[in-house]
Each structure stands twice: as structure tokens, then as C-alpha cells.
PDB file of C-alpha atoms in Angstrom:
ATOM      1  CA  MET N   1      10.401  94.750 187.743  1.00 47.00           C
ATOM      2  CA  PRO N   2      11.931  95.501 184.319  1.00 55.00           C
ATOM      3  CA  ARG N   3      13.583  98.880 184.023  1.00 53.00           C
ATOM      4  CA  SER N   4      11.090 100.024 181.373  1.00 51.00           C
ATOM      5  CA  GLN N   5       8.259  99.619 183.889  1.00 64.00           C
ATOM      6  CA  TYR N   6      10.035 101.440 186.717  1.00 70.00           C
ATOM      7  CA  ASN N   7       9.423 105.149 186.459  1.00 86.00           C
ATOM      8  CA  PRO N   8      10.156 106.889 189.783  1.00 96.00           C
ATOM      9  CA  ARG N   9       8.318 110.142 190.395  1.00 96.00           C
ATOM     10  CA  VAL N  10      10.837 112.874 191.182  1.00 97.00           C
ATOM     11  CA  VAL N  11      10.821 116.523 192.190  1.00 95.00           C
ATOM     12  CA  ILE N  12      13.527 118.393 190.298  1.00 97.00           C
ATOM     13  CA  ASP N  13      14.627 121.877 191.323  1.00 95.00           C
ATOM     14  CA  THR N  14      13.772 124.457 188.674  1.00 95.00           C
ATOM     15  CA  ASN N  15      17.413 125.518 188.357  1.00 95.00           C
ATOM     16  CA  LEU N  16      18.387 121.943 187.489  1.00 97.00           C
ATOM     17  CA  VAL N  17      15.586 121.655 184.927  1.00 98.00           C
ATOM     18  CA  LEU N  18      16.637 124.987 183.453  1.00 97.00           C
ATOM     19  CA  SER N  19      20.274 123.899 183.128  1.00 97.00           C
ATOM     20  CA  ALA N  20      19.287 120.573 181.577  1.00 98.00           C
ATOM     21  CA  LEU N  21      17.119 122.379 179.010  1.00 97.00           C
ATOM     22  CA  VAL N  22      19.269 125.387 178.157  1.00 96.00           C
ATOM     23  CA  PHE N  23      22.735 123.802 178.216  1.00 95.00           C
ATOM     24  CA  VAL N  24      22.205 120.786 175.959  1.00 90.00           C
ATOM     25  CA  LEU N  25      25.793 119.563 176.295  1.00 94.00           C
ATOM     26  CA  GLY N  26      26.143 120.630 179.934  1.00 95.00           C
ATOM     27  CA  ARG N  27      26.731 118.427 182.945  1.00 97.00           C
ATOM     28  CA  LEU N  28      22.978 118.063 183.527  1.00 97.00           C
ATOM     29  CA  SER N  29      22.163 116.846 180.024  1.00 95.00           C
ATOM     30  CA  PRO N  30      21.823 113.254 181.375  1.00 97.00           C
ATOM     31  CA  LEU N  31      18.930 114.514 183.502  1.00 97.00           C
ATOM     32  CA  ARG N  32      17.088 115.605 180.364  1.00 97.00           C
ATOM     33  CA  LEU N  33      17.764 112.220 178.770  1.00 96.00           C
ATOM     34  CA  ALA N  34      16.452 110.527 181.927  1.00 97.00           C
ATOM     35  CA  TRP N  35      13.018 112.151 181.785  1.00 97.00           C
ATOM     36  CA  GLN N  36      12.833 111.847 178.004  1.00 96.00           C
ATOM     37  CA  GLY N  37      13.800 108.175 178.239  1.00 95.00           C
ATOM     38  CA  SER N  38      11.146 107.501 180.905  1.00 94.00           C
ATOM     39  CA  LEU N  39      13.765 106.710 183.532  1.00 96.00           C
ATOM     40  CA  CYS N  40      11.956 109.127 185.840  1.00 97.00           C
ATOM     41  CA  LYS N  41       8.694 111.070 185.918  1.00 97.00           C
ATOM     42  CA  PRO N  42       9.191 114.708 186.981  1.00 98.00           C
ATOM     43  CA  LEU N  43       6.452 116.168 189.156  1.00 97.00           C
ATOM     44  CA  ILE N  44       5.333 119.714 188.440  1.00 97.00           C
ATOM     45  CA  SER N  45       2.824 122.053 190.058  1.00 95.00           C
ATOM     46  CA  SER N  46       1.328 125.268 188.758  1.00 94.00           C
ATOM     47  CA  VAL N  47       3.838 127.146 190.929  1.00 91.00           C
ATOM     48  CA  THR N  48       6.903 125.324 189.597  1.00 94.00           C
ATOM     49  CA  ALA N  49       5.624 125.550 186.008  1.00 97.00           C
ATOM     50  CA  ALA N  50       5.182 129.311 186.394  1.00 96.00           C
ATOM     51  CA  GLU N  51       8.684 129.590 187.844  1.00 96.00           C
ATOM     52  CA  LEU N  52      10.174 127.700 184.887  1.00 97.00           C
ATOM     53  CA  ILE N  53       8.285 129.900 182.410  1.00 98.00           C
ATOM     54  CA  ARG N  54       9.525 133.001 184.238  1.00 97.00           C
ATOM     55  CA  VAL N  55      13.198 131.993 184.333  1.00 97.00           C
ATOM     56  CA  LEU N  56      13.261 130.886 180.699  1.00 97.00           C
ATOM     57  CA  ALA N  57      12.399 134.503 179.841  1.00 97.00           C
ATOM     58  CA  TYR N  58      15.411 135.937 181.691  1.00 97.00           C
ATOM     59  CA  PRO N  59      17.350 138.203 179.293  1.00 97.00           C
ATOM     60  CA  LYS N  60      20.661 136.511 180.139  1.00 96.00           C
ATOM     61  CA  PHE N  61      19.535 133.352 178.299  1.00 96.00           C
ATOM     62  CA  LYS N  62      18.690 135.307 175.117  1.00 97.00           C
ATOM     63  CA  LEU N  63      15.879 132.903 174.227  1.00 97.00           C
ATOM     64  CA  SER N  64      13.171 133.976 171.821  1.00 98.00           C
ATOM     65  CA  ALA N  65       9.552 133.248 172.688  1.00 98.00           C
ATOM     66  CA  VAL N  66       9.621 130.369 170.196  1.00 98.00           C
ATOM     67  CA  GLU N  67      12.778 128.904 171.770  1.00 98.00           C
ATOM     68  CA  GLN N  68      11.208 129.173 175.215  1.00 98.00           C
ATOM     69  CA  GLN N  69       8.129 127.302 173.977  1.00 98.00           C
ATOM     70  CA  GLU N  70      10.308 124.614 172.398  1.00 98.00           C
ATOM     71  CA  LEU N  71      12.200 124.082 175.656  1.00 98.00           C
ATOM     72  CA  LEU N  72       8.937 123.847 177.581  1.00 98.00           C
ATOM     73  CA  ALA N  73       7.768 121.280 175.024  1.00 98.00           C
ATOM     74  CA  ASP N  74      10.914 119.267 175.781  1.00 97.00           C
ATOM     75  CA  TYR N  75       9.934 119.056 179.445  1.00 98.00           C
ATOM     76  CA  LEU N  76       6.247 119.547 180.243  1.00 98.00           C
ATOM     77  CA  PRO N  77       4.879 116.520 178.317  1.00 98.00           C
ATOM     78  CA  TYR N  78       7.095 114.255 180.423  1.00 98.00           C
ATOM     79  CA  CYS N  79       5.814 115.660 183.729  1.00 97.00           C
ATOM     80  CA  ALA N  80       3.026 114.565 186.027  1.00 97.00           C
ATOM     81  CA  THR N  81       1.001 117.447 187.407  1.00 96.00           C
ATOM     82  CA  VAL N  82       0.504 117.626 191.150  1.00 95.00           C
ATOM     83  CA  ARG N  83      -1.723 119.907 193.163  1.00 91.00           C
ATOM     84  CA  MET N  84      -0.188 121.554 196.192  1.00 81.00           C
ATOM     85  CA  PRO N  85      -2.264 121.461 199.367  1.00 79.00           C
ATOM     86  CA  THR N  86      -3.881 124.721 200.434  1.00 81.00           C
ATOM     87  CA  LYS N  87      -1.531 124.826 203.384  1.00 79.00           C
ATOM     88  CA  PRO N  88       1.812 123.359 202.304  1.00 72.00           C
ATOM     89  CA  PRO N  89       3.530 121.023 204.747  1.00 76.00           C
ATOM     90  CA  ALA N  90       6.257 122.434 206.978  1.00 81.00           C
ATOM     91  CA  VAL N  91       9.677 122.431 205.346  1.00 77.00           C
ATOM     92  CA  PRO N  92      13.133 123.479 206.534  1.00 81.00           C
ATOM     93  CA  GLU N  93      14.013 127.146 206.129  1.00 82.00           C
ATOM     94  CA  CYS N  94      15.295 127.952 202.642  1.00 79.00           C
ATOM     95  CA  ARG N  95      18.326 130.219 202.248  1.00 81.00           C
ATOM     96  CA  ASP N  96      17.307 131.265 198.719  1.00 79.00           C
ATOM     97  CA  THR N  97      14.566 133.879 199.060  1.00 76.00           C
ATOM     98  CA  LEU N  98      13.659 133.435 195.379  1.00 73.00           C
ATOM     99  CA  ASP N  99      12.983 129.743 195.966  1.00 71.00           C
ATOM    100  CA  LEU N 100      10.163 130.247 198.427  1.00 61.00           C
ATOM    101  CA  PRO N 101       6.639 129.194 197.389  1.00 58.00           C
TER     102      PRO N 101
END
């Protein structure tokens, strides 16, 4: 299958998405180029979208509302929306209490 037709669906941790968006020349900038170049199709749920919106507003990033919207526009159109089941499947215990659904 030609590379242009292969578009793996991927789940990307919000912190990685955030770094790829906020730090344009950072080490995760290739990740941003991957979704924008259709090398992968990020999956996003209402929960992960809300988390991304929340963290983009953190004061430490000093992003205006317009900048936050622009960064979301650089990510959300490339995503496929997924619906989480009412009862999520069992997953290993997470050490990061802020990462729990």
C-alpha cells in the first residue's frame, strides 16, 4: 500500500500533543508534522479534547484565547473523533492522578 494511503489511527497523550503544538521547534515538532502530513490520524474523545482545551489555558504558557484557538485549529481538524464506552475497559493503574478519565 502506498504511504499516502496508509494513515494509522493513533492515540497521542495530551502532554505530547501540547508539546508538539506549543513548542514549534521542540523535539516533538515531527509529531505535529506527522498528523499534518497525514502520516497518522490522531484519535480524540470529548474527554481528551476537553483536557487539551484546559491545559492550553494554563497561565504558564501565556497563550491568549486567540492563540489557544489557533493551536486547536492546528490539531483538531486532523483528528478522528471516538466515543468512549459508558464503562471504559480496564486499564493498568496510572501513576499520574491528573491523567485519570
